[in-house]
One Martini backbone bead per residue (centre of mass of N, CA, C, O) as a GRO file, in nm:
protein
  141
    1UNK     BB    1  14.755  11.556  16.684
    2UNK     BB    2  14.514  11.429  16.527
    3UNK     BB    3  14.520  11.659  16.304
    4UNK     BB    4  14.819  11.555  16.193
    5UNK     BB    5  14.687  11.307  16.093
    6UNK     BB    6  14.704  11.067  15.839
    7UNK     BB    7  14.454  10.920  15.640
    8UNK     BB    8  14.459  10.586  15.490
    9UNK     BB    9  14.329  10.384  15.238
   10UNK     BB   10  14.508  10.102  15.343
   11UNK     BB   11  14.754   9.865  15.331
   12UNK     BB   12  15.001   9.760  15.482
   13UNK     BB   13  15.297   9.678  15.479
   14UNK     BB   14  15.484   9.428  15.591
   15UNK     BB   15  15.685   9.616  15.737
   16UNK     BB   16  15.487   9.788  15.890
   17UNK     BB   17  15.332   9.569  16.035
   18UNK     BB   18  15.568   9.447  16.191
   19UNK     BB   19  15.678   9.702  16.333
   20UNK     BB   20  15.415   9.788  16.484
   21UNK     BB   21  15.373   9.531  16.645
   22UNK     BB   22  15.643   9.531  16.793
   23UNK     BB   23  15.616   9.813  16.921
   24UNK     BB   24  15.334   9.702  17.065
   25UNK     BB   25  15.391   9.406  17.177
   26UNK     BB   26  15.330   9.213  16.948
   27UNK     BB   27  15.316   8.953  16.770
   28UNK     BB   28  15.499   8.814  16.538
   29UNK     BB   29  15.490   8.742  16.208
   30UNK     BB   30  15.528   8.585  15.942
   31UNK     BB   31  15.629   8.673  15.640
   32UNK     BB   32  15.453   8.489  15.471
   33UNK     BB   33  15.181   8.542  15.626
   34UNK     BB   34  15.176   8.847  15.586
   35UNK     BB   35  15.167   8.868  15.282
   36UNK     BB   36  14.915   8.692  15.242
   37UNK     BB   37  14.719   8.840  15.435
   38UNK     BB   38  14.727   9.130  15.317
   39UNK     BB   39  14.606   9.046  15.036
   40UNK     BB   40  14.314   8.975  15.204
   41UNK     BB   41  14.214   9.251  15.239
   42UNK     BB   42  13.923   9.438  15.245
   43UNK     BB   43  14.014   9.663  15.470
   44UNK     BB   44  14.219   9.965  15.520
   45UNK     BB   45  14.408  10.145  15.776
   46UNK     BB   46  14.628  10.434  15.790
   47UNK     BB   47  14.847  10.609  16.012
   48UNK     BB   48  15.011  10.933  15.993
   49UNK     BB   49  15.332  11.079  16.102
   50UNK     BB   50  15.551  11.207  15.920
   51UNK     BB   51  15.541  10.934  15.731
   52UNK     BB   52  15.469  10.764  15.985
   53UNK     BB   53  15.353  10.488  16.117
   54UNK     BB   54  15.085  10.482  16.399
   55UNK     BB   55  14.850  10.317  16.247
   56UNK     BB   56  14.605  10.033  16.235
   57UNK     BB   57  14.354   9.857  16.022
   58UNK     BB   58  14.148   9.559  15.964
   59UNK     BB   59  13.956   9.374  15.721
   60UNK     BB   60  13.822   9.047  15.727
   61UNK     BB   61  13.687   8.795  15.501
   62UNK     BB   62  13.402   8.740  15.275
   63UNK     BB   63  13.212   9.015  15.234
   64UNK     BB   64  12.915   8.904  15.368
   65UNK     BB   65  12.902   8.720  15.649
   66UNK     BB   66  13.217   8.794  15.729
   67UNK     BB   67  13.365   9.016  15.979
   68UNK     BB   68  13.710   9.092  16.073
   69UNK     BB   69  13.888   9.251  16.315
   70UNK     BB   70  14.231   9.365  16.271
   71UNK     BB   71  14.518   9.519  16.355
   72UNK     BB   72  14.469   9.710  16.602
   73UNK     BB   73  14.715   9.971  16.596
   74UNK     BB   74  14.915  10.170  16.827
   75UNK     BB   75  15.153  10.355  16.895
   76UNK     BB   76  15.263  10.397  17.212
   77UNK     BB   77  15.338  10.713  17.172
   78UNK     BB   78  15.005  10.755  17.066
   79UNK     BB   79  14.853  10.685  17.299
   80UNK     BB   80  14.556  10.860  17.410
   81UNK     BB   81  14.456  11.032  17.124
   82UNK     BB   82  14.225  10.870  16.945
   83UNK     BB   83  14.327  10.657  16.726
   84UNK     BB   84  14.159  10.407  16.775
   85UNK     BB   85  13.889  10.547  16.717
   86UNK     BB   86  13.952  10.629  16.428
   87UNK     BB   87  13.985  10.353  16.316
   88UNK     BB   88  13.705  10.242  16.397
   89UNK     BB   89  13.536  10.443  16.233
   90UNK     BB   90  13.635  10.342  15.955
   91UNK     BB   91  13.571  10.043  15.975
   92UNK     BB   92  13.265  10.071  16.044
   93UNK     BB   93  13.174  10.233  15.804
   94UNK     BB   94  13.241  10.013  15.600
   95UNK     BB   95  13.085   9.773  15.715
   96UNK     BB   96  12.797   9.916  15.720
   97UNK     BB   97  12.797   9.927  15.401
   98UNK     BB   98  12.851   9.606  15.338
   99UNK     BB   99  12.669   9.501  15.550
  100UNK     BB  100  12.431   9.307  15.704
  101UNK     BB  101  12.220   9.202  15.968
  102UNK     BB  102  12.349   8.890  15.925
  103UNK     BB  103  12.622   8.957  15.992
  104UNK     BB  104  12.941   8.888  16.108
  105UNK     BB  105  13.093   9.089  16.368
  106UNK     BB  106  13.439   9.069  16.465
  107UNK     BB  107  13.659   9.030  16.760
  108UNK     BB  108  13.965   9.044  16.941
  109UNK     BB  109  14.015   9.146  17.270
  110UNK     BB  110  14.220   9.339  17.437
  111UNK     BB  111  14.312   9.413  17.751
  112UNK     BB  112  14.148   9.733  17.757
  113UNK     BB  113  14.016   9.756  17.454
  114UNK     BB  114  13.718   9.675  17.505
  115UNK     BB  115  13.613   9.962  17.565
  116UNK     BB  116  13.627  10.067  17.279
  117UNK     BB  117  13.444   9.851  17.137
  118UNK     BB  118  13.185   9.917  17.297
  119UNK     BB  119  13.141  10.200  17.159
  120UNK     BB  120  13.071  10.018  16.876
  121UNK     BB  121  12.874   9.758  16.985
  122UNK     BB  122  13.039   9.568  17.134
  123UNK     BB  123  13.017   9.236  17.280
  124UNK     BB  124  12.988   8.984  17.470
  125UNK     BB  125  12.925   8.633  17.389
  126UNK     BB  126  12.873   8.556  17.660
  127UNK     BB  127  12.757   8.229  17.700
  128UNK     BB  128  12.696   8.135  17.403
  129UNK     BB  129  13.000   8.231  17.330
  130UNK     BB  130  13.347   8.183  17.231
  131UNK     BB  131  13.658   8.250  17.185
  132UNK     BB  132  13.885   8.071  16.962
  133UNK     BB  133  14.208   7.898  16.944
  134UNK     BB  134  14.476   7.762  16.810
  135UNK     BB  135  14.736   7.578  16.977
  136UNK     BB  136  15.044   7.516  16.872
  137UNK     BB  137  15.195   7.443  17.154
  138UNK     BB  138  14.979   7.181  17.199
  139UNK     BB  139  15.090   7.002  17.005
  140UNK     BB  140  15.156   6.704  16.887
  141UNK     BB  141  15.439   6.533  16.751
   0.00000   0.00000   0.00000
């Protein structure tokens, strides 16, 4: 099936992005945030099967010092076929052409996808540093 997949260097549309995230049981993003965020993609990959998007991945950042891999998603019906690896190969090929050895290349890994990312040279940053995110639901009113 991987041979039947079409790889396109492009950013998904907001509709494709939202639909694929929801299908993969990932949190839906706001429509406004999705449109704005996708416009700021440095590099994107979309995988298609019969003209339907089945995978995506993006690189965001400043294009020089910081590169962050996001939205690495494969349709649950197509998982286990090497599509996540295919997305990562394209993202990393681009990053390694654009970045130098002083750049920060990062991602936040959902478990068990961390095993895939380790194949591409990613490792846990602990104990020196940890990933953190602002918790909107913890804000005081």
